PDB file of C-alpha atoms and ligand atoms in Angstrom:
ATOM      1  CA  MET A  42     -13.284  -2.819 -15.003  1.00  0.00           C
ATOM      2  CA  LYS A  43     -16.642  -1.228 -14.352  1.00  0.00           C
ATOM      3  CA  PHE A  44     -17.148   1.204 -11.526  1.00  0.00           C
ATOM      4  CA  LEU A  45     -20.298   2.727 -10.088  1.00  0.00           C
ATOM      5  CA  ILE A  46     -19.750   6.155  -8.591  1.00  0.00           C
ATOM      6  CA  ILE A  47     -22.413   6.992  -6.017  1.00  0.00           C
ATOM      7  CA  ASN A  48     -22.707  10.488  -4.591  1.00  0.00           C
ATOM      8  CA  GLY A  49     -25.027  11.091  -1.676  1.00  0.00           C
ATOM      9  CA  VAL A  50     -26.700  13.918   0.104  1.00  0.00           C
ATOM     10  CA  ASN A  51     -25.960  17.501  -1.063  1.00  0.00           C
ATOM     11  CA  LEU A  52     -23.297  16.367  -3.544  1.00  0.00           C
ATOM     12  CA  ASN A  53     -25.604  17.546  -6.365  1.00  0.00           C
ATOM     13  CA  LEU A  54     -24.715  21.066  -5.188  1.00  0.00           C
ATOM     14  CA  THR A  55     -20.975  20.555  -5.650  1.00  0.00           C
ATOM     15  CA  GLY A  56     -19.479  23.589  -7.382  1.00  0.00           C
ATOM     16  CA  LYS A  57     -22.312  25.752  -6.078  1.00  0.00           C
ATOM     17  CA  ARG A  58     -22.090  25.333  -2.270  1.00  0.00           C
ATOM     18  CA  GLU A  59     -19.132  26.083   0.039  1.00  0.00           C
ATOM     19  CA  LYS A  60     -16.792  26.578  -2.924  1.00  0.00           C
ATOM     20  CA  GLY A  61     -13.826  27.168  -0.602  1.00  0.00           C
ATOM     21  CA  VAL A  62     -14.277  23.638   0.735  1.00  0.00           C
ATOM     22  CA  TYR A  63     -15.568  21.666  -2.257  1.00  0.00           C
ATOM     23  CA  GLY A  64     -14.211  23.693  -5.191  1.00  0.00           C
ATOM     24  CA  THR A  65     -15.934  25.259  -8.148  1.00  0.00           C
ATOM     25  CA  ALA A  66     -16.325  22.223 -10.409  1.00  0.00           C
ATOM     26  CA  THR A  67     -19.889  20.937 -10.590  1.00  0.00           C
ATOM     27  CA  LEU A  68     -20.775  17.299  -9.971  1.00  0.00           C
ATOM     28  CA  GLU A  69     -21.308  16.907 -13.722  1.00  0.00           C
ATOM     29  CA  GLN A  70     -17.792  18.244 -14.355  1.00  0.00           C
ATOM     30  CA  LEU A  71     -16.289  15.965 -11.708  1.00  0.00           C
ATOM     31  CA  ASN A  72     -18.120  13.007 -13.221  1.00  0.00           C
ATOM     32  CA  GLU A  73     -16.839  13.913 -16.663  1.00  0.00           C
ATOM     33  CA  GLN A  74     -13.257  13.924 -15.373  1.00  0.00           C
ATOM     34  CA  ILE A  75     -13.792  10.534 -13.733  1.00  0.00           C
ATOM     35  CA  ALA A  76     -15.380   9.127 -16.904  1.00  0.00           C
ATOM     36  CA  ASN A  77     -12.449  10.399 -19.034  1.00  0.00           C
ATOM     37  CA  TYR A  78      -9.928   8.946 -16.597  1.00  0.00           C
ATOM     38  CA  CYS A  79     -11.670   5.575 -16.711  1.00  0.00           C
ATOM     39  CA  GLN A  80     -11.917   5.621 -20.489  1.00  0.00           C
ATOM     40  CA  LYS A  81      -8.183   6.384 -20.792  1.00  0.00           C
ATOM     41  CA  ASN A  82      -7.443   3.302 -18.697  1.00  0.00           C
ATOM     42  CA  GLY A  83      -9.869   1.002 -20.468  1.00  0.00           C
ATOM     43  CA  ASP A  84     -12.356   1.116 -17.591  1.00  0.00           C
ATOM     44  CA  GLU A  85     -15.991   2.174 -17.478  1.00  0.00           C
ATOM     45  CA  ALA A  86     -17.841   4.425 -15.067  1.00  0.00           C
ATOM     46  CA  ALA A  87     -21.531   4.843 -14.277  1.00  0.00           C
ATOM     47  CA  PHE A  88     -22.876   7.568 -12.020  1.00  0.00           C
ATOM     48  CA  TYR A  89     -25.681   7.930  -9.490  1.00  0.00           C
ATOM     49  CA  GLN A  90     -26.615  10.695  -7.056  1.00  0.00           C
ATOM     50  CA  SER A  91     -29.380  10.902  -4.502  1.00  0.00           C
ATOM     51  CA  ASN A  92     -30.161  13.000  -1.450  1.00  0.00           C
ATOM     52  CA  ILE A  93     -32.296  10.204  -0.032  1.00  0.00           C
ATOM     53  CA  GLU A  94     -30.732   7.655   2.313  1.00  0.00           C
ATOM     54  CA  GLY A  95     -33.046   4.790   1.306  1.00  0.00           C
ATOM     55  CA  GLU A  96     -32.373   5.379  -2.390  1.00  0.00           C
ATOM     56  CA  LEU A  97     -28.641   5.064  -1.749  1.00  0.00           C
ATOM     57  CA  VAL A  98     -29.286   1.808   0.110  1.00  0.00           C
ATOM     58  CA  ASN A  99     -31.442   0.563  -2.786  1.00  0.00           C
ATOM     59  CA  LYS A 100     -28.715   1.448  -5.291  1.00  0.00           C
ATOM     60  CA  LEU A 101     -26.134  -0.535  -3.317  1.00  0.00           C
ATOM     61  CA  HIS A 102     -28.494  -3.539  -3.199  1.00  0.00           C
ATOM     62  CA  GLU A 103     -29.256  -3.204  -6.904  1.00  0.00           C
ATOM     63  CA  ALA A 104     -25.582  -2.974  -7.889  1.00  0.00           C
ATOM     64  CA  ASN A 105     -24.925  -6.131  -5.929  1.00  0.00           C
ATOM     65  CA  ALA A 106     -27.882  -8.021  -7.428  1.00  0.00           C
ATOM     66  CA  ASN A 107     -27.000  -6.980 -11.004  1.00  0.00           C
ATOM     67  CA  LYS A 108     -23.365  -7.968 -10.660  1.00  0.00           C
ATOM     68  CA  ALA A 109     -22.784  -5.193 -13.197  1.00  0.00           C
ATOM     69  CA  PHE A 110     -19.880  -3.528 -11.379  1.00  0.00           C
ATOM     70  CA  ASP A 111     -16.452  -4.594 -10.155  1.00  0.00           C
ATOM     71  CA  GLY A 112     -16.342  -1.871  -7.551  1.00  0.00           C
ATOM     72  CA  ILE A 113     -18.261   1.047  -6.084  1.00  0.00           C
ATOM     73  CA  LEU A 114     -17.011   4.495  -5.079  1.00  0.00           C
ATOM     74  CA  LEU A 115     -19.253   6.006  -2.435  1.00  0.00           C
ATOM     75  CA  ASN A 116     -19.258   9.608  -1.299  1.00  0.00           C
ATOM     76  CA  ALA A 117     -22.155   9.408   1.119  1.00  0.00           C
ATOM     77  CA  GLY A 118     -21.816  13.085   2.133  1.00  0.00           C
ATOM     78  CA  ALA A 119     -23.033  13.748   5.680  1.00  0.00           C
ATOM     79  CA  PHE A 120     -24.609  10.251   5.821  1.00  0.00           C
ATOM     80  CA  THR A 121     -21.018   9.036   6.216  1.00  0.00           C
ATOM     81  CA  HIS A 122     -21.008  10.292   9.764  1.00  0.00           C
ATOM     82  CA  TYR A 123     -24.199   8.666  11.083  1.00  0.00           C
ATOM     83  CA  SER A 124     -25.987   6.345   8.672  1.00  0.00           C
ATOM     84  CA  TYR A 125     -25.992   2.835  10.089  1.00  0.00           C
ATOM     85  CA  ALA A 126     -28.422   1.922   7.305  1.00  0.00           C
ATOM     86  CA  ILE A 127     -25.810   2.692   4.630  1.00  0.00           C
ATOM     87  CA  ARG A 128     -23.135   0.973   6.689  1.00  0.00           C
ATOM     88  CA  ASP A 129     -25.267  -2.179   6.929  1.00  0.00           C
ATOM     89  CA  ALA A 130     -25.997  -2.050   3.183  1.00  0.00           C
ATOM     90  CA  ILE A 131     -22.260  -1.946   2.409  1.00  0.00           C
ATOM     91  CA  ALA A 132     -21.650  -4.826   4.811  1.00  0.00           C
ATOM     92  CA  ALA A 133     -24.471  -6.795   3.164  1.00  0.00           C
ATOM     93  CA  ILE A 134     -23.096  -6.690  -0.365  1.00  0.00           C
ATOM     94  CA  ASP A 135     -20.196  -8.462  -2.054  1.00  0.00           C
ATOM     95  CA  VAL A 136     -19.105  -5.640  -4.367  1.00  0.00           C
ATOM     96  CA  PRO A 137     -16.101  -3.833  -2.848  1.00  0.00           C
ATOM     97  CA  VAL A 138     -16.838  -0.254  -1.824  1.00  0.00           C
ATOM     98  CA  ALA A 139     -14.337   2.621  -1.466  1.00  0.00           C
ATOM     99  CA  GLU A 140     -15.247   5.591   0.737  1.00  0.00           C
ATOM    100  CA  VAL A 141     -14.528   8.912  -0.943  1.00  0.00           C
ATOM    101  CA  HIS A 142     -14.625  12.550   0.156  1.00  0.00           C
ATOM    102  CA  ILE A 143     -13.787  15.690  -1.796  1.00  0.00           C
ATOM    103  CA  SER A 144     -12.619  17.539   1.325  1.00  0.00           C
ATOM    104  CA  ASN A 145     -10.259  16.414   4.073  1.00  0.00           C
ATOM    105  CA  VAL A 146     -12.843  15.365   6.649  1.00  0.00           C
ATOM    106  CA  HIS A 147     -10.108  14.969   9.281  1.00  0.00           C
ATOM    107  CA  ALA A 148      -9.145  18.630   9.050  1.00  0.00           C
ATOM    108  CA  ARG A 149     -12.673  19.932   9.591  1.00  0.00           C
ATOM    109  CA  GLU A 150     -15.342  19.854  12.320  1.00  0.00           C
ATOM    110  CA  GLU A 151     -15.042  17.065  14.866  1.00  0.00           C
ATOM    111  CA  PHE A 152     -18.256  15.312  13.767  1.00  0.00           C
ATOM    112  CA  ARG A 153     -16.681  14.781  10.340  1.00  0.00           C
ATOM    113  CA  ASN A 154     -13.771  12.866  11.901  1.00  0.00           C
ATOM    114  CA  VAL A 155     -16.187  10.004  12.509  1.00  0.00           C
ATOM    115  CA  SER A 156     -17.149   7.677   9.688  1.00  0.00           C
ATOM    116  CA  VAL A 157     -19.568   4.857  10.453  1.00  0.00           C
ATOM    117  CA  ILE A 158     -18.932   3.332   7.022  1.00  0.00           C
ATOM    118  CA  SER A 159     -15.098   3.143   6.947  1.00  0.00           C
ATOM    119  CA  GLU A 160     -15.031  -0.150   8.801  1.00  0.00           C
ATOM    120  CA  VAL A 161     -17.038  -1.916   6.098  1.00  0.00           C
ATOM    121  CA  CYS A 162     -15.296  -0.244   3.127  1.00  0.00           C
ATOM    122  CA  LYS A 163     -12.158  -1.545   1.435  1.00  0.00           C
ATOM    123  CA  GLY A 164     -10.465   1.794   1.991  1.00  0.00           C
ATOM    124  CA  ALA A 165     -11.032   5.515   2.119  1.00  0.00           C
ATOM    125  CA  VAL A 166      -9.634   8.558   0.308  1.00  0.00           C
ATOM    126  CA  CYS A 167     -10.308  12.183   1.230  1.00  0.00           C
ATOM    127  CA  GLY A 168      -8.999  15.666   0.681  1.00  0.00           C
ATOM    128  CA  PHE A 169      -7.939  15.552  -2.959  1.00  0.00           C
ATOM    129  CA  GLY A 170     -11.034  16.878  -4.697  1.00  0.00           C
ATOM    130  CA  VAL A 171     -11.714  14.869  -7.845  1.00  0.00           C
ATOM    131  CA  GLY A 172      -8.355  13.220  -7.151  1.00  0.00           C
ATOM    132  CA  SER A 173      -9.990  11.370  -4.236  1.00  0.00           C
ATOM    133  CA  TYR A 174     -12.227   9.550  -6.719  1.00  0.00           C
ATOM    134  CA  LEU A 175      -9.344   8.811  -9.094  1.00  0.00           C
ATOM    135  CA  ALA A 176      -7.153   7.518  -6.255  1.00  0.00           C
ATOM    136  CA  ALA A 177     -10.016   5.338  -5.027  1.00  0.00           C
ATOM    137  CA  ILE A 178     -10.255   3.765  -8.489  1.00  0.00           C
ATOM    138  CA  VAL A 179      -6.531   2.957  -8.359  1.00  0.00           C
ATOM    139  CA  GLY A 180      -7.020   1.525  -4.880  1.00  0.00           C
ATOM    140  CA  LEU A 181      -9.991  -0.621  -5.827  1.00  0.00           C
ATOM    141  CA  LYS A 182      -8.210  -1.926  -8.933  1.00  0.00           C
ATOM    142  CA  THR A 183      -5.285  -2.929  -6.719  1.00  0.00           C
ATOM    143  CA  VAL A 184      -7.382  -4.876  -4.230  1.00  0.00           C
ATOM    144  CA  ILE A 185      -9.772  -6.391  -6.780  1.00  0.00           C
ATOM    145  CA  GLY A 186      -6.783  -7.665  -8.748  1.00  0.00           C
TER     146      GLY A 186
HETATM  147  C1  DQA B 263     -18.077  15.225   2.004  1.00  0.00           C
HETATM  148  C2  DQA B 263     -17.687  15.508   3.459  1.00  0.00           C
HETATM  149  C3  DQA B 263     -18.890  15.400   4.377  1.00  0.00           C
HETATM  150  O1  DQA B 263     -18.516  15.655   5.719  1.00  0.00           O
HETATM  151  C4  DQA B 263     -19.940  16.398   3.971  1.00  0.00           C
HETATM  152  O2  DQA B 263     -21.090  16.250   4.771  1.00  0.00           O
HETATM  153  C5  DQA B 263     -20.286  16.348   2.521  1.00  0.00           C
HETATM  154  C6  DQA B 263     -19.220  16.125   1.558  1.00  0.00           C
HETATM  155  C7  DQA B 263     -16.903  15.467   1.041  1.00  0.00           C
HETATM  156  O3  DQA B 263     -16.982  15.001  -0.088  1.00  0.00           O
HETATM  157  O4  DQA B 263     -15.916  16.126   1.408  1.00  0.00           O
HETATM  158  O5  DQA B 263     -21.414  16.595   2.139  1.00  0.00           O
HETATM  159  O6  DQA B 263     -18.455  13.881   1.898  1.00  0.00           O
END
C-alpha cells in the first residue's frame, strides 16, 4: 500500500525544539524510520511538511484527486486543536486519514486535549514518538483491508 505522511506546523523543527517532549530525532530521521518500516512490509511512503494551513489543505485535496495513496497519516501539529479548514478538507476527501501525534496530547495542556479533526479521521494515535506513525500505518492497513 502507499501512504502519504503529512506533517504540519512546526514539525520541521522536530529534534530541535522541546526535545523533552518530541525527542531528539529530526523529522528527516523520523521519516527515514517510517520509510524503512514501510519498505520492510512491502509498502511505500511519501512525505510532505508545511507550516501553512492552506498548503496542508491543498495537499489533502491533491492526494484525493491523484488517487495515488491508499491512506494518509496526518500530524497537523497545533492546527489539530483549532483548524476547521483542515477538518473540512479531511471530511471532503475519500482517502482515509489517521491522526498522529508524537507526544501524548492528553497528558499535556488542556487545549491539546481537544482535536477538531479526530471526528473525521479513521482513528488517532499519540504518545509513542515515531511509533505513533508506525501504529497508524498498522491501523490504516487494518481498516482499508
Ligand atoms: C503534536 C502535538 C501538538 O499539540 C503540537 O502543537 C505539535 C505536535 C505532536 O506531534 O505531539 O506541534 O502534534
